[in-house]
mmCIF file of C-alpha atoms in Angstrom:
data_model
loop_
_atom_site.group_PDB
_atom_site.id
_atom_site.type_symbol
_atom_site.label_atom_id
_atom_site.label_comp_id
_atom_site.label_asym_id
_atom_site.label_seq_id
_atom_site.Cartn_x
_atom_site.Cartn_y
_atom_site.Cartn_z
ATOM 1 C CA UNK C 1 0.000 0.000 0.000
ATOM 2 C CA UNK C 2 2.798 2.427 0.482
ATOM 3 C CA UNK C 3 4.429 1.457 -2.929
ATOM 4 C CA UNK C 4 1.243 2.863 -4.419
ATOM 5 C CA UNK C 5 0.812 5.590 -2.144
ATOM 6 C CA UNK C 6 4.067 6.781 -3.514
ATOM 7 C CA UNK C 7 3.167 6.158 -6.916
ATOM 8 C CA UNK C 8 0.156 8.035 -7.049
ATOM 9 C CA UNK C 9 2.563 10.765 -5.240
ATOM 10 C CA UNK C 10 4.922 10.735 -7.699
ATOM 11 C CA UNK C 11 2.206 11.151 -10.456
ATOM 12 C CA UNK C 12 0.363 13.996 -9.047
ATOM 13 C CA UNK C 13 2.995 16.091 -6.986
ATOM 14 C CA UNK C 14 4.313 19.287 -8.592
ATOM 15 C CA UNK C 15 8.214 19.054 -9.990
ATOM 16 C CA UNK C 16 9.035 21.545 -6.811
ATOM 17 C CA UNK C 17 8.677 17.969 -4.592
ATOM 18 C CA UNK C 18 10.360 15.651 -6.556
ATOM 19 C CA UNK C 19 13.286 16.037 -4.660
ATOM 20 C CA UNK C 20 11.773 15.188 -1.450
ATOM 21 C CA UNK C 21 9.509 12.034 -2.889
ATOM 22 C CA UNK C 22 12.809 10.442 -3.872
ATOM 23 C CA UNK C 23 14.162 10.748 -0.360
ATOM 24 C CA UNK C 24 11.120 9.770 1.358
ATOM 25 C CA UNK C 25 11.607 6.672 -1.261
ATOM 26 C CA UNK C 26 15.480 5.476 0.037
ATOM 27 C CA UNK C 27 13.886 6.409 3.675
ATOM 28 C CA UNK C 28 11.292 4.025 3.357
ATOM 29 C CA UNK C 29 13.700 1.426 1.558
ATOM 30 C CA UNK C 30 16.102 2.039 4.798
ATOM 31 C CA UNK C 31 13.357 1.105 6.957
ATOM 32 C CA UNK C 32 12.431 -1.817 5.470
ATOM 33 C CA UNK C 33 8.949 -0.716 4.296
ATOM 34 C CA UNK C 34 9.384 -1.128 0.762
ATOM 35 C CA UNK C 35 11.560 -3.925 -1.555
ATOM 36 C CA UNK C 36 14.256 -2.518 -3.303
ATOM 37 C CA UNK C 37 12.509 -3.456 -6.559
ATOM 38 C CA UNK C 38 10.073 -1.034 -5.673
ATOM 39 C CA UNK C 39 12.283 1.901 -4.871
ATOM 40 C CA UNK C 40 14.272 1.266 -7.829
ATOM 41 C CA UNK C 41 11.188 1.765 -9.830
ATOM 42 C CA UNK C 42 9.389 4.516 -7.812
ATOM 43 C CA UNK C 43 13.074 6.131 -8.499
ATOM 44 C CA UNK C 44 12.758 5.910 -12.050
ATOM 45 C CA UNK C 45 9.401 7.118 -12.150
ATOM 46 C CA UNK C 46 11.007 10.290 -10.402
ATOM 47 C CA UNK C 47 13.598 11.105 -12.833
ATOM 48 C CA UNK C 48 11.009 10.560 -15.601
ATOM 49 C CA UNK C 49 9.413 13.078 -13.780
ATOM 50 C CA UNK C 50 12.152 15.405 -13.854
ATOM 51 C CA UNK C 51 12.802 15.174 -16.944
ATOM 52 C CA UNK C 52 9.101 16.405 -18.465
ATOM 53 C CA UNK C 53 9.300 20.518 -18.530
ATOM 54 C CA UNK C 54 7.440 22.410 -16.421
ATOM 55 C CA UNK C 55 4.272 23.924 -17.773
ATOM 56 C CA UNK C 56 4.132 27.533 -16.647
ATOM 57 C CA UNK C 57 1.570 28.930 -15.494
ATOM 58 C CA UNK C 58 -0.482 31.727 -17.189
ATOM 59 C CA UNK C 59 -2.027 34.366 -14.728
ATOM 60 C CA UNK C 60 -4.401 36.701 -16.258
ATOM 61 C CA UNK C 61 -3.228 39.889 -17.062
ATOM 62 C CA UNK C 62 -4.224 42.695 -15.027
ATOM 63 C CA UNK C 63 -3.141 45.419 -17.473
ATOM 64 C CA UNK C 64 -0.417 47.975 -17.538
ATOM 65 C CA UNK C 65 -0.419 52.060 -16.026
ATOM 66 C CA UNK C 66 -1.288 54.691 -18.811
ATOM 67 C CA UNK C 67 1.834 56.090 -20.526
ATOM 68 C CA UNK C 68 0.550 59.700 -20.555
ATOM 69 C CA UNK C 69 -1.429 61.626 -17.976
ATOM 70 C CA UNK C 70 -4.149 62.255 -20.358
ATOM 71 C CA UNK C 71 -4.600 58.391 -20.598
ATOM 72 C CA UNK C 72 -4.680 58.165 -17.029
ATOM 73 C CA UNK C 73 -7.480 61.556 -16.846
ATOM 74 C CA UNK C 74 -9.553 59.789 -19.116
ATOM 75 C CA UNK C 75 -9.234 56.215 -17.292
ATOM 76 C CA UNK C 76 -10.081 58.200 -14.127
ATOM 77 C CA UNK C 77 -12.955 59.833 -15.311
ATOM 78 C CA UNK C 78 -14.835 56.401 -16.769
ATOM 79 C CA UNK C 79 -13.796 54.749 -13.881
ATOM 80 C CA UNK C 80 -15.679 57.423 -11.668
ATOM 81 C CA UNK C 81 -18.685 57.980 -14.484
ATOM 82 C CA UNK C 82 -20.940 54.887 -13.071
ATOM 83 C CA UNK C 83 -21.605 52.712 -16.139
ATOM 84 C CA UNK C 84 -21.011 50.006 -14.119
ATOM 85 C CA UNK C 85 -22.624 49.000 -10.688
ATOM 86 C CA UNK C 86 -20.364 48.039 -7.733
ATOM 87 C CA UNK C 87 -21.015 44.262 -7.399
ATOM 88 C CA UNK C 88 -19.672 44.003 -11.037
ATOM 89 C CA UNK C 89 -17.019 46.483 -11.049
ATOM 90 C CA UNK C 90 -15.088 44.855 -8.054
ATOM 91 C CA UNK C 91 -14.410 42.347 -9.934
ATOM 92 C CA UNK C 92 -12.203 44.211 -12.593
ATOM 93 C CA UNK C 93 -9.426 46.346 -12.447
ATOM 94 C CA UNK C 94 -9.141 50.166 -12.944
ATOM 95 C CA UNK C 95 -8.125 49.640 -16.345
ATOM 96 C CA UNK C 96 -10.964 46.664 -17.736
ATOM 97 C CA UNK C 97 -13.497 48.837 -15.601
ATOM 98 C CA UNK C 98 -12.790 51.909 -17.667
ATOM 99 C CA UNK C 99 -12.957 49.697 -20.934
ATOM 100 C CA UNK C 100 -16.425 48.240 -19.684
ATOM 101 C CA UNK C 101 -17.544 51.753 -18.627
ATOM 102 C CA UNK C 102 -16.712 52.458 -22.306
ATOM 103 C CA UNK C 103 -18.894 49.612 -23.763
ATOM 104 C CA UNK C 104 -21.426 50.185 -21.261
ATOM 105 C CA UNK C 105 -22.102 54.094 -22.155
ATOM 106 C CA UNK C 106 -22.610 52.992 -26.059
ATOM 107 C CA UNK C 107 -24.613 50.539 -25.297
ATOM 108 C CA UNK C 108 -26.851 53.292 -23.196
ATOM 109 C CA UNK C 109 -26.915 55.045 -26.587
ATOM 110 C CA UNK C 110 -27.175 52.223 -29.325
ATOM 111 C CA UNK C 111 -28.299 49.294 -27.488
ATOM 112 C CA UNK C 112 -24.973 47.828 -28.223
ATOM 113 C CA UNK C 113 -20.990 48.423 -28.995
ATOM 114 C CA UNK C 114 -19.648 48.001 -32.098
ATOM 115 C CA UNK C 115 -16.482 49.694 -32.054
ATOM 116 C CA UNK C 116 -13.467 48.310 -32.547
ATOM 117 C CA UNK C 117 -10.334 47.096 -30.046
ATOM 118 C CA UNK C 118 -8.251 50.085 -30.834
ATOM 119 C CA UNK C 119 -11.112 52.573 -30.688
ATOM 120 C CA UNK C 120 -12.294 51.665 -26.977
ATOM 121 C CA UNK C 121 -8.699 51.615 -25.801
ATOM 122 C CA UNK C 122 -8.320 55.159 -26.980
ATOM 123 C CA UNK C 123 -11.511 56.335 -25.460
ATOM 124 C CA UNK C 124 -10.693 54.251 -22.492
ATOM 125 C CA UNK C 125 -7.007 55.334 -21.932
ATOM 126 C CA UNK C 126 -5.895 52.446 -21.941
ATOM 127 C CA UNK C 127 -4.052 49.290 -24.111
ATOM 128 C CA UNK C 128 -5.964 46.328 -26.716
ATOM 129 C CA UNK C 129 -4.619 44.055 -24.316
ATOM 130 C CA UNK C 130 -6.663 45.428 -21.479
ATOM 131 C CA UNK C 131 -9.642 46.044 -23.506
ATOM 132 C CA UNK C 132 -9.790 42.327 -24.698
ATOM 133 C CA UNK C 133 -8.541 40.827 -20.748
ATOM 134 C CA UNK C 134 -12.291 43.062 -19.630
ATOM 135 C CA UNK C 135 -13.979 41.925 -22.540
ATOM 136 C CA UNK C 136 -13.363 37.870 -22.072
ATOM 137 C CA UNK C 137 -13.709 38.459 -18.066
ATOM 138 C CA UNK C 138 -16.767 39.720 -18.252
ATOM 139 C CA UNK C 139 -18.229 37.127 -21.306
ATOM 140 C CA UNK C 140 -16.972 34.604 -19.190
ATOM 141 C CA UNK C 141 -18.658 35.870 -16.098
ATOM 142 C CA UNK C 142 -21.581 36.180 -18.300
ATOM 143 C CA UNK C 143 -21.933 39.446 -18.067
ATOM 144 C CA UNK C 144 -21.839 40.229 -21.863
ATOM 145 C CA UNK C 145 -21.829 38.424 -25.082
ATOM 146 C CA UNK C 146 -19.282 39.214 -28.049
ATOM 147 C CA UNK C 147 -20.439 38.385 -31.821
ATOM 148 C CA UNK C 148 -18.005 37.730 -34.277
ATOM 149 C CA UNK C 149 -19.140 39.399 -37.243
ATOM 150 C CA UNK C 150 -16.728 37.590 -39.995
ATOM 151 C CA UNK C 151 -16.729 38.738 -43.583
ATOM 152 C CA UNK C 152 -14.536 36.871 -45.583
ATOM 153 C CA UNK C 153 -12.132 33.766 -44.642
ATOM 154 C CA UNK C 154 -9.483 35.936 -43.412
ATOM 155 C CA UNK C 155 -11.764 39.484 -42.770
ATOM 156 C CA UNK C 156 -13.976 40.182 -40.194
ATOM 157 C CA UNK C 157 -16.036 43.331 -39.340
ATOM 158 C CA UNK C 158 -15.896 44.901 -35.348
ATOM 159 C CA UNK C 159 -17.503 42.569 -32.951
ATOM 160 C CA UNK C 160 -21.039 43.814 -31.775
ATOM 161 C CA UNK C 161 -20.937 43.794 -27.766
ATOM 162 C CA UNK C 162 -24.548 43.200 -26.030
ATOM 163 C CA UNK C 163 -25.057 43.521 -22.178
ATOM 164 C CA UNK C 164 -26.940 40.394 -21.232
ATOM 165 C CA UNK C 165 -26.757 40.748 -17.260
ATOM 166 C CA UNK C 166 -30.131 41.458 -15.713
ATOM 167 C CA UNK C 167 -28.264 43.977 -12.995
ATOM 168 C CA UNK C 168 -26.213 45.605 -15.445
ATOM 169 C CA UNK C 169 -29.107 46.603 -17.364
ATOM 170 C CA UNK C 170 -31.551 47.794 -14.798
ATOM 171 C CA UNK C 171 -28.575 49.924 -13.840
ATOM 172 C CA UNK C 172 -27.397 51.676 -16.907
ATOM 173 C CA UNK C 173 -31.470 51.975 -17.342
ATOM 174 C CA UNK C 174 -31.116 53.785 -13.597
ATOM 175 C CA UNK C 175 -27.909 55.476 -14.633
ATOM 176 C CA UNK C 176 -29.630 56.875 -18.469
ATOM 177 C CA UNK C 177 -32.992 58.129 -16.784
ATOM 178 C CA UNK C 178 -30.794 60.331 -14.553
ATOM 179 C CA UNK C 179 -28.171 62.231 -17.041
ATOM 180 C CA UNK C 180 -25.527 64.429 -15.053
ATOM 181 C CA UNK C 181 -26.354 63.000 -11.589
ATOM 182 C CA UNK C 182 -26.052 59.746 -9.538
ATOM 183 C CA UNK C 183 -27.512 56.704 -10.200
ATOM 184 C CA UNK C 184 -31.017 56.704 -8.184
ATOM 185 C CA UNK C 185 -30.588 61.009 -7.846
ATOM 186 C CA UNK C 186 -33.930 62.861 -7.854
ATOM 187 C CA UNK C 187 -33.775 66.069 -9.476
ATOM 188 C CA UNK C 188 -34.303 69.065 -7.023
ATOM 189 C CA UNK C 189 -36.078 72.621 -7.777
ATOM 190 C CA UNK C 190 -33.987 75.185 -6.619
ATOM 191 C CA UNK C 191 -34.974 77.098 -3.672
ATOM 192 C CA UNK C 192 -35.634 81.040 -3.389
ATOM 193 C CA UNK C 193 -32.765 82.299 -1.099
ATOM 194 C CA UNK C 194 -33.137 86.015 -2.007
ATOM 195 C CA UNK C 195 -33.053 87.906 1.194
ATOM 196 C CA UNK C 196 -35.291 91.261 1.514
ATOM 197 C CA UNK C 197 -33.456 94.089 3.311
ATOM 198 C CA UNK C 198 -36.530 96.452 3.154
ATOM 199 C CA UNK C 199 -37.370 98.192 6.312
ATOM 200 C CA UNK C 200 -34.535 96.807 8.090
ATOM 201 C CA UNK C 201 -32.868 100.565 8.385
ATOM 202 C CA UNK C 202 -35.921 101.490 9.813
ATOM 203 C CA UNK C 203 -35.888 98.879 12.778
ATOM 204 C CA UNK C 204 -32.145 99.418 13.321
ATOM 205 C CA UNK C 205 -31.979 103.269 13.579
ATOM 206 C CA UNK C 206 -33.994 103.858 16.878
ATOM 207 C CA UNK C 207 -31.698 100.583 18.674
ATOM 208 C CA UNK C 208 -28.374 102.825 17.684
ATOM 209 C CA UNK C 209 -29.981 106.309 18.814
ATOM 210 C CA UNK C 210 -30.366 104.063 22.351
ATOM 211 C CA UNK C 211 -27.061 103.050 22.527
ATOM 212 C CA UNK C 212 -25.859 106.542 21.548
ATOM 213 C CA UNK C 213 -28.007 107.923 24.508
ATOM 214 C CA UNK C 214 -26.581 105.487 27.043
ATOM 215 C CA UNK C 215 -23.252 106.210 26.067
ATOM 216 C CA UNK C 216 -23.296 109.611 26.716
#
């Protein structure tokens, strides 16, 4: 049972613990618990190991920081505009939040986004790279959908980009019925603050003749 405990070990464990599986393998064979058969095969199986190249691993990028402050304005000022509601911007950073806020404000206006890559990165302030991280993020969140409109073998036309998530919509619906304010502001009449200083002189005079007479 420990042979093929070892196995299995050997099998599964990342290249980082090779090293040690092989010495818990002449440890065991020290101790009697395995037949030298065995080790000398669970050995092998750990040099075969070794020998099989790592497979890195690919984190998703997060983006890169504007190269010119009026990339980084205009990221600031679509991340702050509200085209996208809290419990789905959290899950993005600055950058893919100011490329969504993009998408999300044509869709307001056409009920969807066709522009291209290049075009929302430049509205966005930021890189393609980042545009297209947001973009497959979000589809595969299910947030949005992405057609591909292709043309010829070899051409296609701009993807179309449709909102599909239920909150999403209710809230650029919030955030369209309310231009210039918050999402959920009322609109507010102004109030009449004009002050009237008519026959103020009047009560004023007689209280400074007083004091005059008193300080005589």
């Amino acid at each position: 049972m420990l042979t093929d405990e070892i196995a299995r070990a050997v099998q599964s464990a990342p290249q980082s613990r090779l090293a040690e599986l092989a010495a818990t393998i002449w440890r065991a064979y020290g101790a009697g618990a395995i037949g030298e058969t065995d080790a000398q095969a669970l050995a092998e199986a750990v040099e075969a190991r070794k020998r099989i190249p790592a497979v890195p691993t690919q984190p998703r990028r997060v983006g890169s920081r504007p190269r010119a402050p009026e990339s980084l304005e205009r990221r600031r000022r679509w991340v702050a505009s509200g085209w996208v509601p809290p419990t789905i911007a959290c899950r993005f950073t600055a950058g893919e939040l100011s490329a969504l806020s993009v998408v999300a404000a044509q869709v307001a206006k056409h009920g969807r986004c066709d522009l291209a890559l290049d075009h929302i990165a430049a509205l966005a302030g930021v890189g393609r790279t980042t545009v297209r991280n947001a973009l497959g993020e979000a589809r595969r969140l299910g947030f949005l959908t992405v057609e591909v409109r292709q043309l010829r073998a070899f051409r296609n036309d701009t993807n179309v980009i449709r909102i599909v998530a239920s909150a999403w919509q209710s809230w650029i619906s919030m955030r369209r019925s309310t231009p210039g304010q918050g999402v959920g502001a009322k609109p507010c009449a102004a109030r009449n603050t004009h002050i009237s200083y008519e026959g103020r002189k009047s009560r004023v005079q007689p209280i400074q003749q007083e004091t005059r007479r008193w300080s005589r």
